[in-house]
């Protein structure tokens, strides 16, 4: 009992709440569940965040996964113990006393209450009728009366504690029983759901859809008028691995996830996966292409060669030249590159026996899907082209057209089995917190015989809204007939 009373201390519970809130805020500021290399890169020792948060501090204290660390779970357990102790040592006894009502037959006891009155020539039956009209539960035994209303207000604090315990339990279950991970999937490819979930929690069940396939049908980006990224979208299909049937198809974006079988897929990132280019030599003649292309009815005009690298020439005919798909590499943080940037390399003589000549080629760089910067083999700037514009550019003896670019969508996958518990806990908290504001009002009365007739002694009390209770009781007593 001593331990239970100590745990039920209100200052202790408030302190536990504040510490949990502090760690939760820290977990919001510091990105969770990233790789160690990510923290080394983003929280360097020479530039610590807030003056003290660097990657050794984060990794040594487990701040990269706060919500599953032993000290956070211990805090949740301590708060749960305080709430449970308070429920049994304080709230339940109050409820039992309130629910276990009894008649009072001594006028002196009633006159010592918060609100009391002695009324000559009044009857308890009339008082009972007036209180019943105002929503009181009324009990009469002979000349004695007891009435109450708002008893749910005494029970509601127990419900508040139950809601908090359910929320804490759900949070702990999510930390110990959840799976998570991230994938970067090129447009037009697919992945198995289970491959994107990393097992890091000891009690994490494998979701039923782990073997199902997610196909990335399309990836698009919306831009603001100033060229900045506004929003990016992924058109996803979930396919049953057993029969190949499409279970669900949805276009997701930031804050609009896809949910399937307990797995939630969030849109979190993107990359440029590849670039489609069409290449022909500068001396290429369009009538040669027209002669070899099916469906052309006559010779096409000869393309004009440009003597200046990067100058625009006439468009390449459809099907002319060689179409190549070049993979893009992320160059962010490499060399002198700053910000998000991707690049690819088009070798000019990949089969040359001369090592120097074999390394010569055209470099193509892009920061988004709107434009591509092209550099000659000597490093000089050749020009900029918009994918899909059809405009060729001449560089190092090649006539090059950037046809399109394909992206990769970055998805975060997560299973959160404690979410229903947390939602149920919050719903219970909202309801019971409102009900706990209701006043529990009680009224007793004893009718006795005096020298001039009957005398009614009335006493009452309320745990909240005492002024409202006083006004209500005075109004009732003023309506009593003599």
PDB file of C-alpha atoms in Angstrom, residues 304-425:
ATOM      1  CA  UNK A 304      22.083  20.900 -91.269  1.00  0.00           C
ATOM      2  CA  UNK A 305      25.298  20.377 -89.370  1.00  0.00           C
ATOM      3  CA  UNK A 306      26.323  22.958 -86.804  1.00  0.00           C
ATOM      4  CA  UNK A 307      29.931  24.053 -86.573  1.00  0.00           C
ATOM      5  CA  UNK A 308      29.496  25.258 -83.040  1.00  0.00           C
ATOM      6  CA  UNK A 309      29.233  22.800 -80.156  1.00  0.00           C
ATOM      7  CA  UNK A 310      25.887  23.180 -78.417  1.00  0.00           C
ATOM      8  CA  UNK A 311      24.135  24.976 -81.275  1.00  0.00           C
ATOM      9  CA  UNK A 312      20.722  23.705 -82.250  1.00  0.00           C
ATOM     10  CA  UNK A 313      20.166  21.889 -85.529  1.00  0.00           C
ATOM     11  CA  UNK A 314      17.122  20.500 -87.217  1.00  0.00           C
ATOM     12  CA  UNK A 315      15.294  17.758 -85.363  1.00  0.00           C
ATOM     13  CA  UNK A 316      16.269  14.152 -85.810  1.00  0.00           C
ATOM     14  CA  UNK A 317      13.567  12.185 -87.617  1.00  0.00           C
ATOM     15  CA  UNK A 318      11.634   9.615 -85.651  1.00  0.00           C
ATOM     16  CA  UNK A 319      13.693   6.427 -85.490  1.00  0.00           C
ATOM     17  CA  UNK A 320      16.915   8.088 -86.569  1.00  0.00           C
ATOM     18  CA  UNK A 321      20.089   7.363 -84.626  1.00  0.00           C
ATOM     19  CA  UNK A 322      20.525   4.997 -81.726  1.00  0.00           C
ATOM     20  CA  UNK A 323      18.302   5.086 -78.641  1.00  0.00           C
ATOM     21  CA  UNK A 324      20.153   4.572 -75.377  1.00  0.00           C
ATOM     22  CA  UNK A 325      18.983   4.263 -71.766  1.00  0.00           C
ATOM     23  CA  UNK A 326      21.612   5.739 -69.459  1.00  0.00           C
ATOM     24  CA  UNK A 327      21.464   5.054 -65.693  1.00  0.00           C
ATOM     25  CA  UNK A 328      21.736   8.120 -63.467  1.00  0.00           C
ATOM     26  CA  UNK A 329      23.983   8.287 -60.405  1.00  0.00           C
ATOM     27  CA  UNK A 330      23.370  10.445 -57.346  1.00  0.00           C
ATOM     28  CA  UNK A 331      26.234  12.961 -57.096  1.00  0.00           C
ATOM     29  CA  UNK A 332      25.012  14.862 -54.047  1.00  0.00           C
ATOM     30  CA  UNK A 333      27.905  15.673 -51.721  1.00  0.00           C
ATOM     31  CA  UNK A 334      30.517  14.270 -54.123  1.00  0.00           C
ATOM     32  CA  UNK A 335      33.303  16.519 -55.343  1.00  0.00           C
ATOM     33  CA  UNK A 336      32.121  20.115 -55.611  1.00  0.00           C
ATOM     34  CA  UNK A 337      28.472  19.240 -56.170  1.00  0.00           C
ATOM     35  CA  UNK A 338      26.039  20.865 -53.749  1.00  0.00           C
ATOM     36  CA  UNK A 339      22.373  19.966 -53.332  1.00  0.00           C
ATOM     37  CA  UNK A 340      20.491  17.214 -55.111  1.00  0.00           C
ATOM     38  CA  UNK A 341      22.004  16.413 -58.501  1.00  0.00           C
ATOM     39  CA  UNK A 342      22.259  13.329 -60.701  1.00  0.00           C
ATOM     40  CA  UNK A 343      24.605  12.579 -63.559  1.00  0.00           C
ATOM     41  CA  UNK A 344      25.377  10.062 -66.298  1.00  0.00           C
ATOM     42  CA  UNK A 345      28.169   9.510 -68.817  1.00  0.00           C
ATOM     43  CA  UNK A 346      28.020   8.720 -72.530  1.00  0.00           C
ATOM     44  CA  UNK A 347      31.393   7.294 -73.660  1.00  0.00           C
ATOM     45  CA  UNK A 348      32.582   8.255 -77.122  1.00  0.00           C
ATOM     46  CA  UNK A 349      34.939   5.343 -77.754  1.00  0.00           C
ATOM     47  CA  UNK A 350      34.221   2.647 -75.169  1.00  0.00           C
ATOM     48  CA  UNK A 351      36.005  -0.057 -77.224  1.00  0.00           C
ATOM     49  CA  UNK A 352      39.218   1.917 -77.759  1.00  0.00           C
ATOM     50  CA  UNK A 353      42.456   0.264 -76.737  1.00  0.00           C
ATOM     51  CA  UNK A 354      43.792   3.638 -75.640  1.00  0.00           C
ATOM     52  CA  UNK A 355      42.876   4.058 -71.946  1.00  0.00           C
ATOM     53  CA  UNK A 356      42.696   7.830 -72.271  1.00  0.00           C
ATOM     54  CA  UNK A 357      40.489   7.673 -75.349  1.00  0.00           C
ATOM     55  CA  UNK A 358      38.226   5.069 -73.712  1.00  0.00           C
ATOM     56  CA  UNK A 359      37.493   7.508 -70.855  1.00  0.00           C
ATOM     57  CA  UNK A 360      36.420  10.355 -73.146  1.00  0.00           C
ATOM     58  CA  UNK A 361      32.730  11.033 -73.251  1.00  0.00           C
ATOM     59  CA  UNK A 362      29.798  13.384 -72.839  1.00  0.00           C
ATOM     60  CA  UNK A 363      28.525  14.183 -69.326  1.00  0.00           C
ATOM     61  CA  UNK A 364      24.841  14.883 -68.673  1.00  0.00           C
ATOM     62  CA  UNK A 365      23.687  16.422 -65.372  1.00  0.00           C
ATOM     63  CA  UNK A 366      20.191  17.093 -63.998  1.00  0.00           C
ATOM     64  CA  UNK A 367      18.747  18.447 -60.769  1.00  0.00           C
ATOM     65  CA  UNK A 368      15.156  17.621 -61.701  1.00  0.00           C
ATOM     66  CA  UNK A 369      13.086  16.338 -64.618  1.00  0.00           C
ATOM     67  CA  UNK A 370      12.792  19.736 -66.296  1.00  0.00           C
ATOM     68  CA  UNK A 371      16.211  20.289 -67.850  1.00  0.00           C
ATOM     69  CA  UNK A 372      19.513  18.552 -68.580  1.00  0.00           C
ATOM     70  CA  UNK A 373      22.917  20.253 -68.687  1.00  0.00           C
ATOM     71  CA  UNK A 374      25.324  18.737 -71.218  1.00  0.00           C
ATOM     72  CA  UNK A 375      29.129  18.954 -71.067  1.00  0.00           C
ATOM     73  CA  UNK A 376      31.645  17.994 -73.735  1.00  0.00           C
ATOM     74  CA  UNK A 377      34.482  15.545 -73.161  1.00  0.00           C
ATOM     75  CA  UNK A 378      36.888  18.409 -72.417  1.00  0.00           C
ATOM     76  CA  UNK A 379      34.604  19.655 -69.631  1.00  0.00           C
ATOM     77  CA  UNK A 380      33.259  22.637 -71.538  1.00  0.00           C
ATOM     78  CA  UNK A 381      29.575  23.500 -71.253  1.00  0.00           C
ATOM     79  CA  UNK A 382      27.661  22.453 -74.384  1.00  0.00           C
ATOM     80  CA  UNK A 383      24.134  23.543 -73.554  1.00  0.00           C
ATOM     81  CA  UNK A 384      20.837  22.748 -71.829  1.00  0.00           C
ATOM     82  CA  UNK A 385      17.954  20.749 -73.223  1.00  0.00           C
ATOM     83  CA  UNK A 386      14.474  20.017 -71.931  1.00  0.00           C
ATOM     84  CA  UNK A 387      13.549  16.305 -71.986  1.00  0.00           C
ATOM     85  CA  UNK A 388      10.952  15.578 -74.646  1.00  0.00           C
ATOM     86  CA  UNK A 389      11.509  18.833 -76.545  1.00  0.00           C
ATOM     87  CA  UNK A 390      12.980  16.963 -79.536  1.00  0.00           C
ATOM     88  CA  UNK A 391      15.693  19.584 -80.023  1.00  0.00           C
ATOM     89  CA  UNK A 392      19.102  18.021 -80.715  1.00  0.00           C
ATOM     90  CA  UNK A 393      22.395  19.358 -79.488  1.00  0.00           C
ATOM     91  CA  UNK A 394      25.745  18.807 -81.196  1.00  0.00           C
ATOM     92  CA  UNK A 395      28.645  17.892 -78.966  1.00  0.00           C
ATOM     93  CA  UNK A 396      31.882  15.979 -79.674  1.00  0.00           C
ATOM     94  CA  UNK A 397      30.748  15.008 -83.157  1.00  0.00           C
ATOM     95  CA  UNK A 398      27.401  13.654 -81.941  1.00  0.00           C
ATOM     96  CA  UNK A 399      23.905  14.918 -82.472  1.00  0.00           C
ATOM     97  CA  UNK A 400      22.099  14.115 -79.207  1.00  0.00           C
ATOM     98  CA  UNK A 401      18.421  14.361 -78.245  1.00  0.00           C
ATOM     99  CA  UNK A 402      17.223  13.958 -74.631  1.00  0.00           C
ATOM    100  CA  UNK A 403      13.950  12.083 -75.087  1.00  0.00           C
ATOM    101  CA  UNK A 404      12.777  11.519 -71.508  1.00  0.00           C
ATOM    102  CA  UNK A 405      13.808  10.769 -67.962  1.00  0.00           C
ATOM    103  CA  UNK A 406      12.499   8.154 -65.575  1.00  0.00           C
ATOM    104  CA  UNK A 407      12.314   8.562 -61.828  1.00  0.00           C
ATOM    105  CA  UNK A 408      12.544   6.353 -58.781  1.00  0.00           C
ATOM    106  CA  UNK A 409      10.035   6.713 -55.976  1.00  0.00           C
ATOM    107  CA  UNK A 410      11.184   6.606 -52.385  1.00  0.00           C
ATOM    108  CA  UNK A 411       8.685   4.760 -50.218  1.00  0.00           C
ATOM    109  CA  UNK A 412       8.659   4.223 -46.476  1.00  0.00           C
ATOM    110  CA  UNK A 413       6.901   1.033 -45.376  1.00  0.00           C
ATOM    111  CA  UNK A 414       5.583   0.594 -41.880  1.00  0.00           C
ATOM    112  CA  UNK A 415       3.476  -1.780 -39.842  1.00  0.00           C
ATOM    113  CA  UNK A 416       1.995  -0.277 -36.699  1.00  0.00           C
ATOM    114  CA  UNK A 417      -0.053  -2.883 -34.807  1.00  0.00           C
ATOM    115  CA  UNK A 418      -0.581  -0.550 -31.858  1.00  0.00           C
ATOM    116  CA  UNK A 419      -2.461   2.083 -33.882  1.00  0.00           C
ATOM    117  CA  UNK A 420      -5.958   0.676 -33.126  1.00  0.00           C
ATOM    118  CA  UNK A 421      -5.114   0.702 -29.423  1.00  0.00           C
ATOM    119  CA  UNK A 422      -3.865   4.286 -29.588  1.00  0.00           C
ATOM    120  CA  UNK A 423      -6.938   5.423 -31.527  1.00  0.00           C
ATOM    121  CA  UNK A 424      -9.232   3.656 -29.061  1.00  0.00           C
ATOM    122  CA  UNK A 425      -7.327   5.226 -26.163  1.00  0.00           C
TER     123      UNK A 425
END
